[in-house]
PDB file of C-alpha atoms in Angstrom:
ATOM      1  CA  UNK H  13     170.087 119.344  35.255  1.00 45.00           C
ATOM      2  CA  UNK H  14     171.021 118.135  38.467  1.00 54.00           C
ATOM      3  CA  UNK H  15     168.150 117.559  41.211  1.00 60.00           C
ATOM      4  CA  UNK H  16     169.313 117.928  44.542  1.00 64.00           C
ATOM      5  CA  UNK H  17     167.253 115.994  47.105  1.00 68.00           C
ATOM      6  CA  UNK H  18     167.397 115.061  51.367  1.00 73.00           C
ATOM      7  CA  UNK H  19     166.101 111.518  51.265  1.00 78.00           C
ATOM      8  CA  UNK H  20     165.941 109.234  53.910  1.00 82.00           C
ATOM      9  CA  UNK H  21     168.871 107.376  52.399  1.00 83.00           C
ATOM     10  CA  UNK H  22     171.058 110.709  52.957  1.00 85.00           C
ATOM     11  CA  UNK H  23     170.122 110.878  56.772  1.00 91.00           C
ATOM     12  CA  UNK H  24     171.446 109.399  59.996  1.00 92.00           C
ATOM     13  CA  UNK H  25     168.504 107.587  61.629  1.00 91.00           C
ATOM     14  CA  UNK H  26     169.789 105.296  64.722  1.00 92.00           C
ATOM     15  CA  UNK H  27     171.249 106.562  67.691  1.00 94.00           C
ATOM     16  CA  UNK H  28     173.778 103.697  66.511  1.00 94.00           C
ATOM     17  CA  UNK H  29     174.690 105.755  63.533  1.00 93.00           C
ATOM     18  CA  UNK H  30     175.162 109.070  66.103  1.00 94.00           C
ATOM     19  CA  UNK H  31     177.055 107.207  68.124  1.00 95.00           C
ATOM     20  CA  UNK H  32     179.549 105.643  65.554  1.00 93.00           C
ATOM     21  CA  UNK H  33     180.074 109.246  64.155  1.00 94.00           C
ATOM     22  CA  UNK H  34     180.432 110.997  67.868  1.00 95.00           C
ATOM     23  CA  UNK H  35     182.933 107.894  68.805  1.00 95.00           C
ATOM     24  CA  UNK H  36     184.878 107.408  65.393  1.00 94.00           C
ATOM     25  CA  UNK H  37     185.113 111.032  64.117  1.00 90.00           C
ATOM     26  CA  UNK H  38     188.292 111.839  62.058  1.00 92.00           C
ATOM     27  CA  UNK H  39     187.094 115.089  60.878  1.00 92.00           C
ATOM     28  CA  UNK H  40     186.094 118.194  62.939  1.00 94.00           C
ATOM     29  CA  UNK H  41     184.992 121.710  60.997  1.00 94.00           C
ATOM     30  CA  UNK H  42     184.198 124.062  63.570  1.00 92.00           C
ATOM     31  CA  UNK H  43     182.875 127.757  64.273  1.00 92.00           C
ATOM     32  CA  UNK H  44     181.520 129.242  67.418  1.00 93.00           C
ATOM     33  CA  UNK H  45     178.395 128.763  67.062  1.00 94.00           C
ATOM     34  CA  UNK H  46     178.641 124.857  64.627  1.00 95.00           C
ATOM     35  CA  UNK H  47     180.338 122.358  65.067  1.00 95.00           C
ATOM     36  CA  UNK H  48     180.322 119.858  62.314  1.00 95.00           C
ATOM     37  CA  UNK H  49     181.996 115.954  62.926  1.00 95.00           C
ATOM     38  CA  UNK H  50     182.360 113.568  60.114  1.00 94.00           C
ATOM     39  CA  UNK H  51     183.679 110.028  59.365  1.00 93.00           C
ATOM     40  CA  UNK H  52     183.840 107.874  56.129  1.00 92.00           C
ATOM     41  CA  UNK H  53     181.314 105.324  55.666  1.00 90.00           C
ATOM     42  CA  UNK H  54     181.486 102.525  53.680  1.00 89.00           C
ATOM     43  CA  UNK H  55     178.332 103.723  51.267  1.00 86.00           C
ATOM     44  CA  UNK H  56     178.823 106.264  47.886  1.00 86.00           C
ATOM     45  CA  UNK H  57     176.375 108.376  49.752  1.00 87.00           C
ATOM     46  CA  UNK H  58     176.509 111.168  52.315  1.00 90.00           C
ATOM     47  CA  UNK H  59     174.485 111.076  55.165  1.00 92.00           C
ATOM     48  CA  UNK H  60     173.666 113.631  57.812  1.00 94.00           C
ATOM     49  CA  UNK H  61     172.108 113.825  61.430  1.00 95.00           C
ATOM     50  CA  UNK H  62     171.224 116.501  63.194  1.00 95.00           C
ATOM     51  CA  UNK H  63     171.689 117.895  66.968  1.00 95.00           C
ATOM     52  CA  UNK H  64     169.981 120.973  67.605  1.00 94.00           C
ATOM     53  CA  UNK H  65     169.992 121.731  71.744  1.00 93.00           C
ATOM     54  CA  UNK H  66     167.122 123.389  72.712  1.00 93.00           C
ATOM     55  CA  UNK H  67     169.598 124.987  75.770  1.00 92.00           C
ATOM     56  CA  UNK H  68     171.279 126.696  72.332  1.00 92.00           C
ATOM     57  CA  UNK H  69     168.328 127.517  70.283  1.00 93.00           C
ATOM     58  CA  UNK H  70     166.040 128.494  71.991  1.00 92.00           C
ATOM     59  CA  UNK H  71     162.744 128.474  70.319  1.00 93.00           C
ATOM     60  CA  UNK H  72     161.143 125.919  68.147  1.00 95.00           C
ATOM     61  CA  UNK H  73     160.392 127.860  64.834  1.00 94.00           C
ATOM     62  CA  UNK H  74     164.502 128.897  65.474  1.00 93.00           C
ATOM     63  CA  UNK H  75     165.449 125.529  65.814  1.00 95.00           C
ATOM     64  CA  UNK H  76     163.130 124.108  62.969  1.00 95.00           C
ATOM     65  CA  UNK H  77     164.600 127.413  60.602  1.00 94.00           C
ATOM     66  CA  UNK H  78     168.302 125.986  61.491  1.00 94.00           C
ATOM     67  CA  UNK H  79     167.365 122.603  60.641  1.00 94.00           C
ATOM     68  CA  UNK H  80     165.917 123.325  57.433  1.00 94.00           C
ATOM     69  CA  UNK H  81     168.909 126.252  56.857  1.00 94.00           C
ATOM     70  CA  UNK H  82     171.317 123.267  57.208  1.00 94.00           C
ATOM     71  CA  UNK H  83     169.681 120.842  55.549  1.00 93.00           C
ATOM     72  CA  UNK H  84     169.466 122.604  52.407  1.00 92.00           C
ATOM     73  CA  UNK H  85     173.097 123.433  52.718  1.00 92.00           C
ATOM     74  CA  UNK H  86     173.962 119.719  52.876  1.00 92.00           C
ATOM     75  CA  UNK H  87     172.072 118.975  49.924  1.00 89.00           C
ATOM     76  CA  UNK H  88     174.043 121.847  47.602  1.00 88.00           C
ATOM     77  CA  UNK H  89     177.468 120.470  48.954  1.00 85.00           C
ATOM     78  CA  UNK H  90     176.819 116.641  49.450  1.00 79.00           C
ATOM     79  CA  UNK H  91     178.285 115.676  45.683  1.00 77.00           C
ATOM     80  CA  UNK H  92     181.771 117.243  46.194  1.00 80.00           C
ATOM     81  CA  UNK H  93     182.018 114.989  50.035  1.00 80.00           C
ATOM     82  CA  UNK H  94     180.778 111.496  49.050  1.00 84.00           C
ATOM     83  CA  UNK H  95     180.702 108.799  51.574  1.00 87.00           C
ATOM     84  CA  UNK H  96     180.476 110.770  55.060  1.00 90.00           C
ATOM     85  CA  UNK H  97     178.564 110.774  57.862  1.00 92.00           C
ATOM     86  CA  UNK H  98     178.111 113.979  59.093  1.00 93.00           C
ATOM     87  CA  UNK H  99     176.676 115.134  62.195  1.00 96.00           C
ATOM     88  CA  UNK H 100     176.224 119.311  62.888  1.00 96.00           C
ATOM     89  CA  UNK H 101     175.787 120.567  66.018  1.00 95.00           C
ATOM     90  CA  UNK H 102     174.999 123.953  67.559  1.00 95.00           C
ATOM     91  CA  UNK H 103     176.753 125.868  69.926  1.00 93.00           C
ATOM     92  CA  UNK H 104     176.079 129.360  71.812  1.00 93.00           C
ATOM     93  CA  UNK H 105     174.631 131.739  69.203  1.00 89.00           C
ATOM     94  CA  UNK H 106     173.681 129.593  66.543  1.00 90.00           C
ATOM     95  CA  UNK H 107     169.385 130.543  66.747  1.00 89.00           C
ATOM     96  CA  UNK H 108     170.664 134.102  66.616  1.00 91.00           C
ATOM     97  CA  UNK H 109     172.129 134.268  62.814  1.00 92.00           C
ATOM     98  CA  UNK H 110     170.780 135.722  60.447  1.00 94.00           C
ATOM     99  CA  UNK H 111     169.581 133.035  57.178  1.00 94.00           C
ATOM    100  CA  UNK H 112     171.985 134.288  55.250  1.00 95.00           C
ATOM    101  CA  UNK H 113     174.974 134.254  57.368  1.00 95.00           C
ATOM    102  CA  UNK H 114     174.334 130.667  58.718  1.00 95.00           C
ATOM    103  CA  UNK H 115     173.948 129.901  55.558  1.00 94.00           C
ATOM    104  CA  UNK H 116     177.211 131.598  54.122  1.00 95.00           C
ATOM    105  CA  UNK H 117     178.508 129.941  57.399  1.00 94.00           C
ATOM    106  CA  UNK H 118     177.295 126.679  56.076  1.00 94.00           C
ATOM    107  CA  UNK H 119     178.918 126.569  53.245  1.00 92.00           C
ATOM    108  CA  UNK H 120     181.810 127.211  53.699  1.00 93.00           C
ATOM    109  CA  UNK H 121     182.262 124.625  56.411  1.00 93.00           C
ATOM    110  CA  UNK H 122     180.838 122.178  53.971  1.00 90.00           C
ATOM    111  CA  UNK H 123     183.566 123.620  51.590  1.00 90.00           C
ATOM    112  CA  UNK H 124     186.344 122.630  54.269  1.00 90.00           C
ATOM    113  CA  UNK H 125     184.864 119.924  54.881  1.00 86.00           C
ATOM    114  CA  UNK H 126     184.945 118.545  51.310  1.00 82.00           C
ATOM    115  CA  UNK H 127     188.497 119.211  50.788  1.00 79.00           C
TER     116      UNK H 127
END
């Protein structure tokens, strides 16, 4: 059985790492209301940061429900992308979604972004 976990070895922790991935991206999945930007790293993991503007998502229980919405998305899809760092952002829209359609959304960017 596999056991899917977010550990603190899968996330981006330095606004170092941000940076790198902001500065060095070579791959953009995008949707009005994500915006996902990756980059190899030189581990066999995937790692993941987060950027959730409270000018986007409004409220905090929205923005904490998108956080944990993505997160959990990550950590289904992270074995078929090893080796990225990954940084999702919202856009416009993004607090407003439904769970299961940001989720749905999710996935499939992860999908695209895997391939």
């Amino acid at each position: 059985m596999l056991r899917y976990k977010f550990r603190q070895q899968n996330r981006l922790k330095s606004p170092k790492e941000f940076q790198s991935v902001f500065d060095h991206n070579q791959i953009r999945v995008g949707s009005p209301s994500i915006l996902i930007l990756a980059k190899p790293n030189q581990l066999e993991i995937s790692r993941l940061g987060l950027v959730i503007r409270k000018k986007f998502v409004r409220f905090a229980h929205d923005r904490n429900r998108v956080k944990r919405i993505v997160r959990e998305s990550f950590r289904h899809s992270q074995s078929s992308f090893p080796g990225l760092d990954c940084v999702v952002l919202t856009r416009p829209g993004a607090g407003d979604m439904a769970n299961k359609e940001l989720r749905n959304l999710l996935d499939e960017m992860f999908l695209i972004l895997s391939r």
